[in-house]
XYZ file of C-alpha atoms in Angstrom:
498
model
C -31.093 7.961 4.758
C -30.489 4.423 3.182
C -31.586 1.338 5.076
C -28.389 -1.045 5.389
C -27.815 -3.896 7.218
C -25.935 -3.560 10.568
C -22.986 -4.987 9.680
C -22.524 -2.030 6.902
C -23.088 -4.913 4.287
C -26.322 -4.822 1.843
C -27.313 -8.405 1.625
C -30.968 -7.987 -0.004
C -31.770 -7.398 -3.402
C -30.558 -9.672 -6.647
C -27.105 -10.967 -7.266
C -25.333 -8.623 -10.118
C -24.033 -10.559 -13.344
C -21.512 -8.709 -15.365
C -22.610 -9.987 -18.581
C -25.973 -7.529 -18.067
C -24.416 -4.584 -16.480
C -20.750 -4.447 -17.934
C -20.112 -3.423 -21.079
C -16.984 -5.087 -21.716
C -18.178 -8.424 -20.457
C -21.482 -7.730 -21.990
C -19.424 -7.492 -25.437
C -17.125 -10.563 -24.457
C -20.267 -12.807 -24.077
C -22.009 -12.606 -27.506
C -18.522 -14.436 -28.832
C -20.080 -17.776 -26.625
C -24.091 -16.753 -26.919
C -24.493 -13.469 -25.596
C -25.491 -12.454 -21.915
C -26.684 -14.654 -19.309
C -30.795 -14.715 -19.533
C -33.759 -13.834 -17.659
C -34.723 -18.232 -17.191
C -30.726 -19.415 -16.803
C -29.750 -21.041 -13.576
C -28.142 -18.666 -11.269
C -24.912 -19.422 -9.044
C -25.866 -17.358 -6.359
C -29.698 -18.021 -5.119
C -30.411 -15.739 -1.724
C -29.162 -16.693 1.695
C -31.443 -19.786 3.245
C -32.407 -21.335 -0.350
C -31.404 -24.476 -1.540
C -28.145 -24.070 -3.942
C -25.588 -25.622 -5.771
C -22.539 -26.601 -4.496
C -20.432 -24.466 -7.318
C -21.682 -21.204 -6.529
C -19.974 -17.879 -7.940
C -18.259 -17.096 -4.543
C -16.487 -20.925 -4.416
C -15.715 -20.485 -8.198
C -13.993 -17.199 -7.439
C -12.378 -19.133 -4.620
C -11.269 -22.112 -6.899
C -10.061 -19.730 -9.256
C -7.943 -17.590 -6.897
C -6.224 -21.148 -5.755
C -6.034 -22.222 -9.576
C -3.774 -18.824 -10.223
C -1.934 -19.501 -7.117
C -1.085 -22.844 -7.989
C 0.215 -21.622 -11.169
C 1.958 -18.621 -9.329
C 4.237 -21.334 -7.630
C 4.465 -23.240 -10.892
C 5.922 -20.316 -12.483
C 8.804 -19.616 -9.669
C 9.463 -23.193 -9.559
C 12.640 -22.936 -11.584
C 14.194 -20.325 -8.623
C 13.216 -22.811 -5.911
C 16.280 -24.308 -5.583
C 18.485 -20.855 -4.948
C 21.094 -21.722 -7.510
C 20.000 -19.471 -10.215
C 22.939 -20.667 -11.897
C 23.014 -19.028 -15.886
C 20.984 -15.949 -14.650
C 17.766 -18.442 -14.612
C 16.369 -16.230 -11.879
C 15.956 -13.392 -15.119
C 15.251 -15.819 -18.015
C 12.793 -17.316 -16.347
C 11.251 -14.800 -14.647
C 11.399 -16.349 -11.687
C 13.116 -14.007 -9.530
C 11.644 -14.030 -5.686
C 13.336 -12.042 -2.536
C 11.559 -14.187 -0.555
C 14.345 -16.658 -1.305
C 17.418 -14.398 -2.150
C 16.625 -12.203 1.442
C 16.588 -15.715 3.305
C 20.119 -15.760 3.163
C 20.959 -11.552 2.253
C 19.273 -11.246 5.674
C 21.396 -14.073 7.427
C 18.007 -16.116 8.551
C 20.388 -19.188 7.284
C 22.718 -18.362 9.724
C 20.205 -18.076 12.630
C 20.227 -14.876 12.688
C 17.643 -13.205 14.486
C 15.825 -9.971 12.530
C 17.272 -6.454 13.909
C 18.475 -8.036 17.205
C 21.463 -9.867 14.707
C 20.957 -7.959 11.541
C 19.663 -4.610 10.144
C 16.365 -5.594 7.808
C 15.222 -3.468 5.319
C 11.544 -3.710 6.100
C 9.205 -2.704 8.499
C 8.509 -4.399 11.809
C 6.213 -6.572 10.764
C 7.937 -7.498 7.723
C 10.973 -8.595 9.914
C 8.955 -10.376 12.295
C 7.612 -12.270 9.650
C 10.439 -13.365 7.924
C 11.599 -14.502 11.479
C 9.147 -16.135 12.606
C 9.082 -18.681 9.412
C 12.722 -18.545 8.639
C 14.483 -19.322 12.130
C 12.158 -22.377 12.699
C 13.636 -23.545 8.846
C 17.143 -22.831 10.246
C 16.503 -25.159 13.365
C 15.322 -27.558 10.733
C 18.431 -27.487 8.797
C 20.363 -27.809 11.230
C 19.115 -31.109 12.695
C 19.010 -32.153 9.053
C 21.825 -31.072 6.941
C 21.076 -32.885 3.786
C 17.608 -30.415 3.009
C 17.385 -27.259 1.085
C 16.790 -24.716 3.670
C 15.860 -21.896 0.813
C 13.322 -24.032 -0.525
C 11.602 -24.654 2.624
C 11.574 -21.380 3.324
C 10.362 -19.619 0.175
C 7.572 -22.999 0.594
C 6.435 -21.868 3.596
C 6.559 -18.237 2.543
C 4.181 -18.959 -0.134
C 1.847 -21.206 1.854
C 0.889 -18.415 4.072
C 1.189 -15.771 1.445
C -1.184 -17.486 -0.925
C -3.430 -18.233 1.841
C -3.487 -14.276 2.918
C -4.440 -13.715 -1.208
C -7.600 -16.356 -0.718
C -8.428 -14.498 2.489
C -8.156 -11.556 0.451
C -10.710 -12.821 -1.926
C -12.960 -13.983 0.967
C -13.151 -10.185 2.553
C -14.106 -8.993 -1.329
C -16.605 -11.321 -1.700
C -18.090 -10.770 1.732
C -17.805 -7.175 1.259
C -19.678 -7.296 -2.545
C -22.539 -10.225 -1.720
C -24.181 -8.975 -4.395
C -21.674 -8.620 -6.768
C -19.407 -12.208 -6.233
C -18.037 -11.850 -9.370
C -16.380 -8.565 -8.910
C -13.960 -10.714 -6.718
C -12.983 -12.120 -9.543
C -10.660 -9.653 -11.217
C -8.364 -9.952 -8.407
C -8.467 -14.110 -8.467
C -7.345 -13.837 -12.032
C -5.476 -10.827 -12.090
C -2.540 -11.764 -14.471
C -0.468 -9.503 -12.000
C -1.398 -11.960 -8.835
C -0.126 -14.608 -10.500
C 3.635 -13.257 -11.702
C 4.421 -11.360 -8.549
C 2.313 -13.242 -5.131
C 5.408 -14.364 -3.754
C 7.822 -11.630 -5.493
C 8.505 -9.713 -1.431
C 6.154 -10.343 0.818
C 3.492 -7.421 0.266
C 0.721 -10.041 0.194
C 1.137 -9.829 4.088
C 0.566 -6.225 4.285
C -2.366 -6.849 1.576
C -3.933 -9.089 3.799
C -3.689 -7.398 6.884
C -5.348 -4.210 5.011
C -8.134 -6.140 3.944
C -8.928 -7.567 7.077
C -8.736 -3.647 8.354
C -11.138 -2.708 5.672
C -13.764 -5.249 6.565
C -13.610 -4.308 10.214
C -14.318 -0.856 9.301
C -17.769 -2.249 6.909
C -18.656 -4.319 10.279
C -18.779 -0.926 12.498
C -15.908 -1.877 14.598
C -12.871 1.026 13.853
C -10.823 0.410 16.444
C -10.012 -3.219 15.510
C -10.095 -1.122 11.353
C -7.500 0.827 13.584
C -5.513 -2.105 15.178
C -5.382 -3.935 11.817
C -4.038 -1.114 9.527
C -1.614 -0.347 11.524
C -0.365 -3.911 11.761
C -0.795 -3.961 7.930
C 1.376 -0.134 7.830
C 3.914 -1.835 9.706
C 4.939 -4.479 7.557
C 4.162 -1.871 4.423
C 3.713 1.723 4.802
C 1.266 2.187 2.295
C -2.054 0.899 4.378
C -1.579 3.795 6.801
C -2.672 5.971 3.766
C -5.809 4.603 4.113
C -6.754 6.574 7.253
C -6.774 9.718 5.707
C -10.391 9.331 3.610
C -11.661 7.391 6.805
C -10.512 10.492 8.512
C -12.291 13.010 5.233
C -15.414 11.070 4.766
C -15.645 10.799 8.537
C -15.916 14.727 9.119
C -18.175 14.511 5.621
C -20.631 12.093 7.265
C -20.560 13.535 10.959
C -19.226 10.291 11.903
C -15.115 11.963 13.285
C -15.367 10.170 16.220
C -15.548 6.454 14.630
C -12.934 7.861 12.246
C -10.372 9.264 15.217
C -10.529 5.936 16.576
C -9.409 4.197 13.823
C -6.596 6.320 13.505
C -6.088 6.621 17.112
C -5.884 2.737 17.931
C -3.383 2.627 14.359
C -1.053 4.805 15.674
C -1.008 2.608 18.897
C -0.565 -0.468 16.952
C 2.153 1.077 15.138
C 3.717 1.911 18.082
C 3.404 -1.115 19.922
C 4.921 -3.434 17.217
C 7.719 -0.934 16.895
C 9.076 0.177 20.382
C 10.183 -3.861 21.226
C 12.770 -3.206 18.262
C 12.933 0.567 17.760
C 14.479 1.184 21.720
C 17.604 -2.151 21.889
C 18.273 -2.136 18.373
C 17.753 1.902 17.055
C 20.371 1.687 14.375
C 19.077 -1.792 12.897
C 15.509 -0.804 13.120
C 16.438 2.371 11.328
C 17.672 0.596 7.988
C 14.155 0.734 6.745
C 14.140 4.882 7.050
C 17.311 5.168 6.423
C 16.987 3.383 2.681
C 14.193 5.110 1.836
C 15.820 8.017 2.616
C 18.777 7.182 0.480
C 17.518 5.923 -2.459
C 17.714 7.364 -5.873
C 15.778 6.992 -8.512
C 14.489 3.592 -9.044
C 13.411 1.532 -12.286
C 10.099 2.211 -14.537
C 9.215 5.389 -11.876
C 7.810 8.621 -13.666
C 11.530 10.086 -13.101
C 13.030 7.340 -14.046
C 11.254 7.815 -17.269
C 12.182 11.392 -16.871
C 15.946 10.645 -17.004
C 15.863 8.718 -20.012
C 13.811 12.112 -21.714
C 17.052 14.175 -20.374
C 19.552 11.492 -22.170
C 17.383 12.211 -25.443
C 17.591 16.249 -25.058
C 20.817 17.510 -26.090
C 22.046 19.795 -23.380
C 22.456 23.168 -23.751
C 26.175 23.171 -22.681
C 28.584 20.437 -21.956
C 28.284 19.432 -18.100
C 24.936 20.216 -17.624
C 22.314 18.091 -16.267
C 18.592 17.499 -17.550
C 16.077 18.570 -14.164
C 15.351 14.302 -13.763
C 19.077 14.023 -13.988
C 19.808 16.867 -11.492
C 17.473 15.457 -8.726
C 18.605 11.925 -8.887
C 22.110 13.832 -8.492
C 20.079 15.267 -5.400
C 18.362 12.892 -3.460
C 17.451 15.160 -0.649
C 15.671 17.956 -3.280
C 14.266 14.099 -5.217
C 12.795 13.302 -1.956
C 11.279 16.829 -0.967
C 9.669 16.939 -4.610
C 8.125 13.623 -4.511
C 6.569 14.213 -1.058
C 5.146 17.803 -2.289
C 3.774 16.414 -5.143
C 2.005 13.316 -3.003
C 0.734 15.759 -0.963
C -0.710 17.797 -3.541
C -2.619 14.670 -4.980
C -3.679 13.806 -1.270
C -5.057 17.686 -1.170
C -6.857 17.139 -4.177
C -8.413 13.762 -2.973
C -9.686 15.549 -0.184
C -11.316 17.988 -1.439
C -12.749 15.939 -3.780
C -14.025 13.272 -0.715
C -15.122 16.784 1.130
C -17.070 19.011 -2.004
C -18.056 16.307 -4.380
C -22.006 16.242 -5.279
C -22.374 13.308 -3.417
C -19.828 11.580 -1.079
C -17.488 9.196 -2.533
C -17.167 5.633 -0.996
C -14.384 4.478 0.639
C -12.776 1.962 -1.731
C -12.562 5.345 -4.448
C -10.955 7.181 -2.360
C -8.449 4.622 -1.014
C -7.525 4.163 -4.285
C -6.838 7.348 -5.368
C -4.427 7.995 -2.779
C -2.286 4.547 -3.011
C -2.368 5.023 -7.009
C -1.189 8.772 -6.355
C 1.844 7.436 -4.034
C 3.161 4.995 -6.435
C 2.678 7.327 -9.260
C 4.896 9.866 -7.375
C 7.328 8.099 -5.905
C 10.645 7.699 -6.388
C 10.249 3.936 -5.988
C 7.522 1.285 -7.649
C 8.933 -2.054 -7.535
C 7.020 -4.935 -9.985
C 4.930 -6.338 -7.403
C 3.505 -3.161 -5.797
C 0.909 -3.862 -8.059
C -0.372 -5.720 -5.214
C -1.368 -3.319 -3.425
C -3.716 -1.879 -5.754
C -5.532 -4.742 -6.634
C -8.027 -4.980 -3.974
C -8.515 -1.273 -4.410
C -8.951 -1.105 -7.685
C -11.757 -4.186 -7.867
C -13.607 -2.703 -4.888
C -13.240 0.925 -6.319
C -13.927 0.224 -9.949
C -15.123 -2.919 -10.450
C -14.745 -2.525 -14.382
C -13.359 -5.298 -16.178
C -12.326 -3.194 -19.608
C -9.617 -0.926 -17.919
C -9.092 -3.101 -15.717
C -7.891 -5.858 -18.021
C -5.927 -2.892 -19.992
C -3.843 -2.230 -16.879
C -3.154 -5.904 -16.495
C -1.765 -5.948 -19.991
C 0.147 -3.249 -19.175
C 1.384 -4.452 -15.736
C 2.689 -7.954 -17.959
C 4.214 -5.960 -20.710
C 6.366 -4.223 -17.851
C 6.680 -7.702 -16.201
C 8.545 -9.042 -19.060
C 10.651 -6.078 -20.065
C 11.717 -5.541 -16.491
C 12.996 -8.810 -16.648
C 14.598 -8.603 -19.869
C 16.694 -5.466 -18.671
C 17.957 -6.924 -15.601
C 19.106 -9.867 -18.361
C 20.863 -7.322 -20.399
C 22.447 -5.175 -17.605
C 23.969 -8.227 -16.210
C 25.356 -9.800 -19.643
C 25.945 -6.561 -21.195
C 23.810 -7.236 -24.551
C 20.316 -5.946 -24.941
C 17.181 -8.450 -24.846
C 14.962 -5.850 -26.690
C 15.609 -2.653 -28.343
C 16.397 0.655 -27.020
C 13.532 2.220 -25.180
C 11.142 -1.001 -25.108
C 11.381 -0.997 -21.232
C 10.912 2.986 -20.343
C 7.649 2.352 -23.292
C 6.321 -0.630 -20.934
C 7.221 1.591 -17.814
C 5.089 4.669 -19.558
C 2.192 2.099 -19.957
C 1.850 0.917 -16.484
C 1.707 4.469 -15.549
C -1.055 6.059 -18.212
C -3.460 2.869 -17.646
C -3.188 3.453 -13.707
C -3.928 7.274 -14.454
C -6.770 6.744 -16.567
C -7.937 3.928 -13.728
C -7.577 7.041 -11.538
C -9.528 8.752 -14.367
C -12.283 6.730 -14.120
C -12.829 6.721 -10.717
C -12.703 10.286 -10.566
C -15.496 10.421 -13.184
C -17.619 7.861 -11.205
C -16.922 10.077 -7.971
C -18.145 13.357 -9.735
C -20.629 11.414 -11.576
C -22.052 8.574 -9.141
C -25.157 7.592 -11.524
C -21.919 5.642 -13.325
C -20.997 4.211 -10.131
C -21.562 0.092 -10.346
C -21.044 -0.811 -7.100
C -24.076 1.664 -6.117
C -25.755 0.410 -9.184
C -26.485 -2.255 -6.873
C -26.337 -0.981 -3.526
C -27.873 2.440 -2.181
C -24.719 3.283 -0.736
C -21.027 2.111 0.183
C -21.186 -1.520 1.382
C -17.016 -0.399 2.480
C -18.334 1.969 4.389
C -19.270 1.079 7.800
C -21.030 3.583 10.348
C -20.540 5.716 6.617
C -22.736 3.657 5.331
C -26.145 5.618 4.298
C -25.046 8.164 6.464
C -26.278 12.225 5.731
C -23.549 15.013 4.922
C -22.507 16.712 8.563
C -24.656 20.056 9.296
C -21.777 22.217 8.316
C -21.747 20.935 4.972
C -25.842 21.242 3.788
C -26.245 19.599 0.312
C -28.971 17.348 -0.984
C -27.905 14.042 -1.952
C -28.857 13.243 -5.944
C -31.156 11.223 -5.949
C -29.871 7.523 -7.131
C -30.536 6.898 -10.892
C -29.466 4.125 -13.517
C -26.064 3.614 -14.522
C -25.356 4.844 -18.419
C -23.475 1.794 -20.078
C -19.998 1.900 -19.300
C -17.434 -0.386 -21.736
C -14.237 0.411 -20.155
């Protein structure tokens, strides 16, 4: 067994620099000298020496606030809520944040599901109440201000302070490796969609969940993603490899508790709203439920592969076709095939050679519900992020999915333009080729992981610690009795470049 710190968190050893261990950035650097050397000045010195003030955790931080600050920049031309000439689409700058503020009826006073059905989750709602009725009062008592702008203001205050917070939790989580934290500070895809819906709320709430969990203490892991599944659903997919790589390590009962104190959570947020107001609480289900196909999916791009097969007789529908004509069997199908990829992801936490960490699995399973579903709006993107950099902290593929993730950014945008003024911004097929992008560089992200998982001498995050620094009471921990194996013995990393 590995000796770890209590908290779950390796803090000994030397700080990692990813212009010696990553192949891309190793590559990158020889355009401005090469990689950093053995006599150069180091950002991070260990914990009790004297340092400078700009080490590579506060220039992560900086950073993170720099693409923030641009972030807001960039939706500045929506601010006012008169999107007047479609500027909302040739800009870019579209934002429900600001458009929901008064879909929703907060400008009215309204109060969420007690006055009007929201299409979110608890959490969500309360949210967007608890900012936007206090910017009602405001305009109220002072007619002559833009309640919309306040509003999406606020919005982003708190949202881009959850994203910094975000950062914080990587960094604490990868002491050794600050500048892992950076992918997600300058993540192109942070800074077009932070304040797109408010999924920066459930991001934050998840990371805070996940750092609980590397302290040791899973029922406040538990409490936490559960408040984070009910603003989003997708955190709650998180207990399921806390719940395989608990009965891996012979560590069930910290991993029942984190699911048991969720569920409570869950519960507790949603019974004040769920028993007086059923039918308005139910909006969120009932959309889902409803739904058809949605934009730059994998059956979305399916349809548009039906409309280029002639059928084989007048009348009759291509299969992507005939389940968005179904939504009950386009449901049903999307579920099975998410729960085949969970299945998988199990088995592979349960009966690979050595057990995966945390983070890898996590990933797998979010990646596999967006990839599946019938639904993948532009800025779920978020919720991958922190996944993917404490997964796969690659900058290569990662950077390749970020192209990917703008190139879908800007075509999404440009066919909302042309559905709404009836001539095409770019040619036929541009925006299901930008939608078949984003979903080949997140499956060869998925890809890699996999390959680390089977193969954990290309791991980089245990490159540099003996274990899973995510992992909590995990952490260093043997396989369970009824699963005998011998742990591989650690060895270097072969030189990765994507």
């Amino acid at each position: 067994m590995s000796t770890q710190s209590t908290a779950g968190i390796d803090e000994t050893g030397t700080t990692d620099h990813p212009s010696r261990s990553d192949g891309f950035v190793r590559g990158a650097s020889e355009l401005i000298g090469g990689p950093l050397g053995d006599h150069a000045v180091a950002l991070d010195r260990p914990a009790g020496r004297e340092s400078r003030f700009w080490t590579a955790s506060r220039i992560v931080l900086a950073l993170v606030c720099l693409t923030l600050a641009l972030h807001w920049v960039q939706k500045s031309p929506c601010q006012d809520g008169a999107w007047q000439n479609n500027v909302q689409y040739t800009r870019m700058c579209y934002t429900d944040v600001l458009a929901l503020y008064y879909a929703e009826g907060l400008n009215e006073g309204k109060v969420p599901y007690a006055d009007h059905p929201v299409e979110y989750p608890v959490v969500t709602g309360y949210f967007m109440g608890a900012l936007g009725l206090p910017v009602h009062a405001l305009g109220v008592d002072n007619p002559g201000i833009n309640q919309g702008r306040w509003f999406y203001n606020l919005n982003a205050l708190v949202l881009s302070a959850l994203a910094v917070a975000t950062v914080a939790v990587i960094l604490n989580l990868r002491r050794r490796r600050p500048w892992d934290a950076a992918l997600f500070a300058l993540a192109p895809a942070l800074l077009l969609t932070a304040t797109v819906n408010w999924d920066l709320l459930a991001v934050g709430l998840a990371a805070f969940g996940l750092f609980a969990w590397a302290r040791r203490r899973p029922a406040l892991a538990g409490v936490l993603l559960g408040l984070a599944g009910a603003a989003k659903m997708w955190p709650l997919f998180l207990l399921g490899p806390i719940l395989v790589l608990g009965l891996r390590a012979g560590r069930i009962r910290a991993a029942l508790t984190a699911v048991g104190t969720a569920v409570v959570a869950v519960v507790a947020v949603n019974l004040p709203v769920a028993i007086p107001y059923v039918d308005n609480w139910r909006r969120f289900f009932d959309l889902n439920t409803e739904r058809p196909i949605d934009w730059g999916t994998l059956w979305y791009i399916g349809r548009y592969l039906d409309g280029k097969i002639s059928p084989s007789a007048p009348g009759d529908l291509g299969p992507f076709e005939w389940l968005n004509a179904h939504i009950g069997a386009l449901n049903w199908v999307s579920y099975l095939l998410f729960g085949l990829a969970c299945l998988g992801v199990a088995a592979l936490g349960l009966f690979a050679p050595r057990r995966p960490r945390l983070a890898q699995l996590a990933f797998l399973v979010v990646a596999a519900f967006l990839i599946f579903s019938k639904v993948w709006s532009q800025q779920f993107v978020l919720w991958l992020l922190p996944l993917a950099v404490l997964a796969r902290p690659r900058w290569g593929a990662f950077l390749a999915w970020q192209v990917a993730e703008v190139c879908y950014f800007t075509a999404f945008y440009g066919e909302l333009l042309g559905s709404v003024t009836s001539r095409p911004v770019f040619p036929e097929g541009v925006f299901v080729l930008a939608a078949s992008l984003r979903l080949i560089t997140v499956a060869v992200l998925c890809g890699f992981v996999i390959r680390d998982i089977l193969r954990p001498e290309r791991d980089a995050v245990r490159a540099t610690y003996a274990d899973d620094p995510d992992g909590g009471v995990l952490d260093g921990a043997d396989d369970a009795p009824w699963l005998p194996r011998r742990r591989p013995t650690a060895s270097a990393p072969e030189p990765v470049t994507a």
